[in-house]
Amino acid sequence: MLRVLTGTAKGRKLKVPKGQKIRPMTSRVKKSVFDTLGDIQGASVLDIFAGSGGIGIESLSRGADIVVVIEKDPAVFKIIKENYEHCGFMDKAELICSDYKSALSKLRRGSEVFEIIFIDPPYKLYSELQVKDFIDDVSELLHDDGVIVIEHDHKIEDTPPGFQRTTKSFGGTHVSYFRKGER
């Protein structure tokens, strides 16, 4: 069962799609991520590969102004919408049912920028793409003072040019934070 950890929606239960389609971030990892991010009051957030929508909902519960959610699976997207409605956050969310590359193109055309970008791709995508590929895909959507938070199942050693990286490990799960700046 997935719950909102803190903030205005604290304790709300979130639906999770059945089966192996998604793997929600554990409470332990989510707490660590938000502790690392600190105060996110007023932030604009992009949640790519949103799964249950829990990360975006946690962001809004903690005071983010707006969350843009990208999820391509229509059945999973329906559950995300239900979770946002259940928590009363539909007025602060833009939900996009699309593959992430098409959605990112649309956001770039709209000159959108975000303070926080969460990327939690299905681990099977790492057989085709590397962490740096995802960073490259979203880098122009990142505010100059923003951070990209990406979950991955393997250790990474490199950092794309123009970014600083910090990584925290939780067993087989790794979370890396990328900020613009010299390495």
GROMACS .gro file of C-alpha atoms in nm:
model
  183
    1MET     CA    1   0.000   0.000   0.000
    2LEU     CA    2   0.123   0.346  -0.087
    3ARG     CA    3   0.059   0.650   0.134
    4VAL     CA    4   0.143   1.018   0.122
    5LEU     CA    5   0.417   1.068   0.383
    6THR     CA    6   0.364   1.428   0.494
    7GLY     CA    7   0.206   1.763   0.419
    8THR     CA    8  -0.153   1.855   0.340
    9ALA     CA    9  -0.242   1.507   0.208
   10LYS     CA   10  -0.049   1.315   0.475
   11GLY     CA   11  -0.175   0.960   0.526
   12ARG     CA   12  -0.388   0.947   0.212
   13LYS     CA   13  -0.384   0.603   0.054
   14LEU     CA   14  -0.295   0.586  -0.314
   15LYS     CA   15  -0.400   0.320  -0.561
   16VAL     CA   16  -0.121   0.126  -0.728
   17PRO     CA   17  -0.169  -0.052  -1.061
   18LYS     CA   18  -0.170  -0.429  -1.024
   19GLY     CA   19   0.100  -0.648  -1.175
   20GLN     CA   20   0.458  -0.573  -1.266
   21LYS     CA   21   0.389  -0.266  -1.481
   22ILE     CA   22   0.522  -0.023  -1.221
   23ARG     CA   23   0.737  -0.029  -0.910
   24PRO     CA   24   0.649   0.259  -0.677
   25MET     CA   25   0.932   0.424  -0.488
   26THR     CA   26   0.945   0.278  -0.137
   27SER     CA   27   0.859   0.501   0.158
   28ARG     CA   28   1.220   0.483   0.279
   29VAL     CA   29   1.359   0.601  -0.056
   30LYS     CA   30   1.086   0.864  -0.098
   31LYS     CA   31   1.155   1.005   0.250
   32SER     CA   32   1.527   1.024   0.171
   33VAL     CA   33   1.462   1.196  -0.163
   34PHE     CA   34   1.243   1.464  -0.010
   35ASP     CA   35   1.477   1.508   0.288
   36THR     CA   36   1.759   1.566   0.037
   37LEU     CA   37   1.553   1.814  -0.164
   38GLY     CA   38   1.453   2.010   0.145
   39ASP     CA   39   1.188   2.283   0.121
   40ILE     CA   40   1.004   2.259  -0.211
   41GLN     CA   41   0.742   2.526  -0.139
   42GLY     CA   42   0.641   2.697  -0.462
   43ALA     CA   43   0.837   2.461  -0.689
   44SER     CA   44   0.730   2.349  -1.033
   45VAL     CA   45   0.772   1.973  -1.072
   46LEU     CA   46   0.788   1.738  -1.369
   47ASP     CA   47   0.721   1.369  -1.296
   48ILE     CA   48   0.819   1.143  -1.588
   49PHE     CA   49   0.718   0.773  -1.588
   50ALA     CA   50   0.476   0.865  -1.309
   51GLY     CA   51   0.346   0.516  -1.225
   52SER     CA   52   0.096   0.567  -0.941
   53GLY     CA   53   0.154   0.944  -0.935
   54GLY     CA   54   0.285   0.920  -0.578
   55ILE     CA   55   0.594   1.138  -0.628
   56GLY     CA   56   0.398   1.426  -0.780
   57ILE     CA   57   0.129   1.398  -0.513
   58GLU     CA   58   0.395   1.397  -0.240
   59SER     CA   59   0.544   1.710  -0.401
   60LEU     CA   60   0.210   1.894  -0.399
   61SER     CA   61   0.139   1.778  -0.044
   62ARG     CA   62   0.471   1.937   0.057
   63GLY     CA   63   0.388   2.270  -0.107
   64ALA     CA   64   0.492   2.251  -0.471
   65ASP     CA   65   0.286   2.489  -0.687
   66ILE     CA   66   0.233   2.267  -0.990
   67VAL     CA   67   0.314   1.916  -1.109
   68VAL     CA   68   0.321   1.800  -1.469
   69VAL     CA   69   0.283   1.423  -1.494
   70ILE     CA   70   0.380   1.206  -1.790
   71GLU     CA   71   0.261   0.845  -1.816
   72LYS     CA   72   0.201   0.658  -2.142
   73ASP     CA   73   0.000   0.354  -2.026
   74PRO     CA   74  -0.372   0.447  -2.036
   75ALA     CA   75  -0.468   0.202  -1.759
   76VAL     CA   76  -0.195   0.335  -1.530
   77PHE     CA   77  -0.281   0.693  -1.629
   78LYS     CA   78  -0.642   0.634  -1.516
   79ILE     CA   79  -0.516   0.534  -1.170
   80ILE     CA   80  -0.292   0.843  -1.153
   81LYS     CA   81  -0.593   1.062  -1.230
   82GLU     CA   82  -0.796   0.888  -0.958
   83ASN     CA   83  -0.512   0.941  -0.706
   84TYR     CA   84  -0.486   1.312  -0.789
   85GLU     CA   85  -0.864   1.351  -0.759
   86HIS     CA   86  -0.865   1.159  -0.428
   87CYS     CA   87  -0.602   1.395  -0.285
   88GLY     CA   88  -0.773   1.708  -0.422
   89PHE     CA   89  -0.480   1.813  -0.643
   90MET     CA   90  -0.636   1.819  -0.992
   91ASP     CA   91  -0.625   2.201  -0.995
   92LYS     CA   92  -0.245   2.192  -0.946
   93ALA     CA   93  -0.167   1.915  -1.192
   94GLU     CA   94  -0.130   1.878  -1.565
   95LEU     CA   95  -0.166   1.510  -1.650
   96ILE     CA   96  -0.029   1.398  -1.987
   97CYS     CA   97  -0.102   1.051  -2.124
   98SER     CA   98   0.174   1.015  -2.381
   99ASP     CA   99   0.514   0.861  -2.439
  100TYR     CA  100   0.775   1.071  -2.266
  101LYS     CA  101   0.961   1.187  -2.579
  102SER     CA  102   0.645   1.333  -2.738
  103ALA     CA  103   0.540   1.494  -2.410
  104LEU     CA  104   0.885   1.649  -2.360
  105SER     CA  105   0.875   1.791  -2.714
  106LYS     CA  106   0.542   1.954  -2.634
  107LEU     CA  107   0.678   2.100  -2.310
  108ARG     CA  108   0.988   2.235  -2.487
  109ARG     CA  109   0.770   2.407  -2.750
  110GLY     CA  110   0.582   2.572  -2.462
  111SER     CA  111   0.912   2.693  -2.310
  112GLU     CA  112   0.829   2.520  -1.982
  113VAL     CA  113   1.096   2.496  -1.710
  114PHE     CA  114   1.089   2.307  -1.382
  115GLU     CA  115   1.275   2.335  -1.052
  116ILE     CA  116   1.248   1.960  -0.991
  117ILE     CA  117   1.235   1.685  -1.253
  118PHE     CA  118   1.173   1.328  -1.135
  119ILE     CA  119   1.264   1.047  -1.374
  120ASP     CA  120   1.184   0.692  -1.269
  121PRO     CA  121   1.195   0.487  -1.591
  122PRO     CA  122   1.110   0.119  -1.611
  123TYR     CA  123   1.443  -0.052  -1.543
  124LYS     CA  124   1.410  -0.246  -1.869
  125LEU     CA  125   1.461   0.085  -2.056
  126TYR     CA  126   1.820   0.087  -1.928
  127SER     CA  127   1.891  -0.191  -2.178
  128GLU     CA  128   1.836   0.074  -2.450
  129LEU     CA  129   1.921   0.403  -2.278
  130GLN     CA  130   2.166   0.530  -2.018
  131VAL     CA  131   2.106   0.773  -1.733
  132LYS     CA  132   2.284   1.043  -1.935
  133ASP     CA  133   2.033   0.994  -2.220
  134PHE     CA  134   1.745   1.079  -1.986
  135ILE     CA  135   1.939   1.379  -1.850
  136ASP     CA  136   2.002   1.502  -2.205
  137ASP     CA  137   1.630   1.463  -2.287
  138VAL     CA  138   1.520   1.695  -2.005
  139SER     CA  139   1.816   1.931  -1.957
  140GLU     CA  140   1.663   2.227  -2.139
  141LEU     CA  141   1.346   2.193  -1.929
  142LEU     CA  142   1.545   2.231  -1.606
  143HIS     CA  143   1.552   2.568  -1.432
  144ASP     CA  144   1.907   2.701  -1.382
  145ASP     CA  145   1.877   2.633  -1.006
  146GLY     CA  146   1.685   2.309  -1.052
  147VAL     CA  147   1.758   1.945  -0.986
  148ILE     CA  148   1.694   1.624  -1.179
  149VAL     CA  149   1.623   1.323  -0.957
  150ILE     CA  150   1.658   0.989  -1.134
  151GLU     CA  151   1.616   0.637  -0.999
  152HIS     CA  152   1.827   0.359  -1.151
  153ASP     CA  153   1.912  -0.003  -1.078
  154HIS     CA  154   2.283   0.011  -1.146
  155LYS     CA  155   2.582   0.217  -1.034
  156ILE     CA  156   2.685   0.501  -1.259
  157GLU     CA  157   3.025   0.661  -1.274
  158ASP     CA  158   2.986   0.935  -1.532
  159THR     CA  159   2.809   1.268  -1.519
  160PRO     CA  160   2.693   1.454  -1.829
  161PRO     CA  161   2.895   1.770  -1.903
  162GLY     CA  162   2.758   2.076  -1.729
  163PHE     CA  163   2.612   1.883  -1.433
  164GLN     CA  164   2.715   1.790  -1.082
  165ARG     CA  165   2.595   1.452  -0.952
  166THR     CA  166   2.530   1.309  -0.609
  167THR     CA  167   2.414   0.947  -0.573
  168LYS     CA  168   2.259   0.765  -0.278
  169SER     CA  169   2.222   0.387  -0.276
  170PHE     CA  170   1.946   0.181  -0.117
  171GLY     CA  171   2.042  -0.180  -0.182
  172GLY     CA  172   1.969  -0.244  -0.550
  173THR     CA  173   1.811   0.097  -0.598
  174HIS     CA  174   2.016   0.410  -0.663
  175VAL     CA  175   1.893   0.768  -0.670
  176SER     CA  176   2.107   1.032  -0.840
  177TYR     CA  177   2.064   1.408  -0.817
  178PHE     CA  178   2.191   1.617  -1.107
  179ARG     CA  179   2.234   1.995  -1.076
  180LYS     CA  180   2.362   2.232  -1.339
  181GLY     CA  181   2.718   2.349  -1.278
  182GLU     CA  182   3.077   2.247  -1.327
  183ARG     CA  183   3.182   1.900  -1.220
   0.00000   0.00000   0.00000
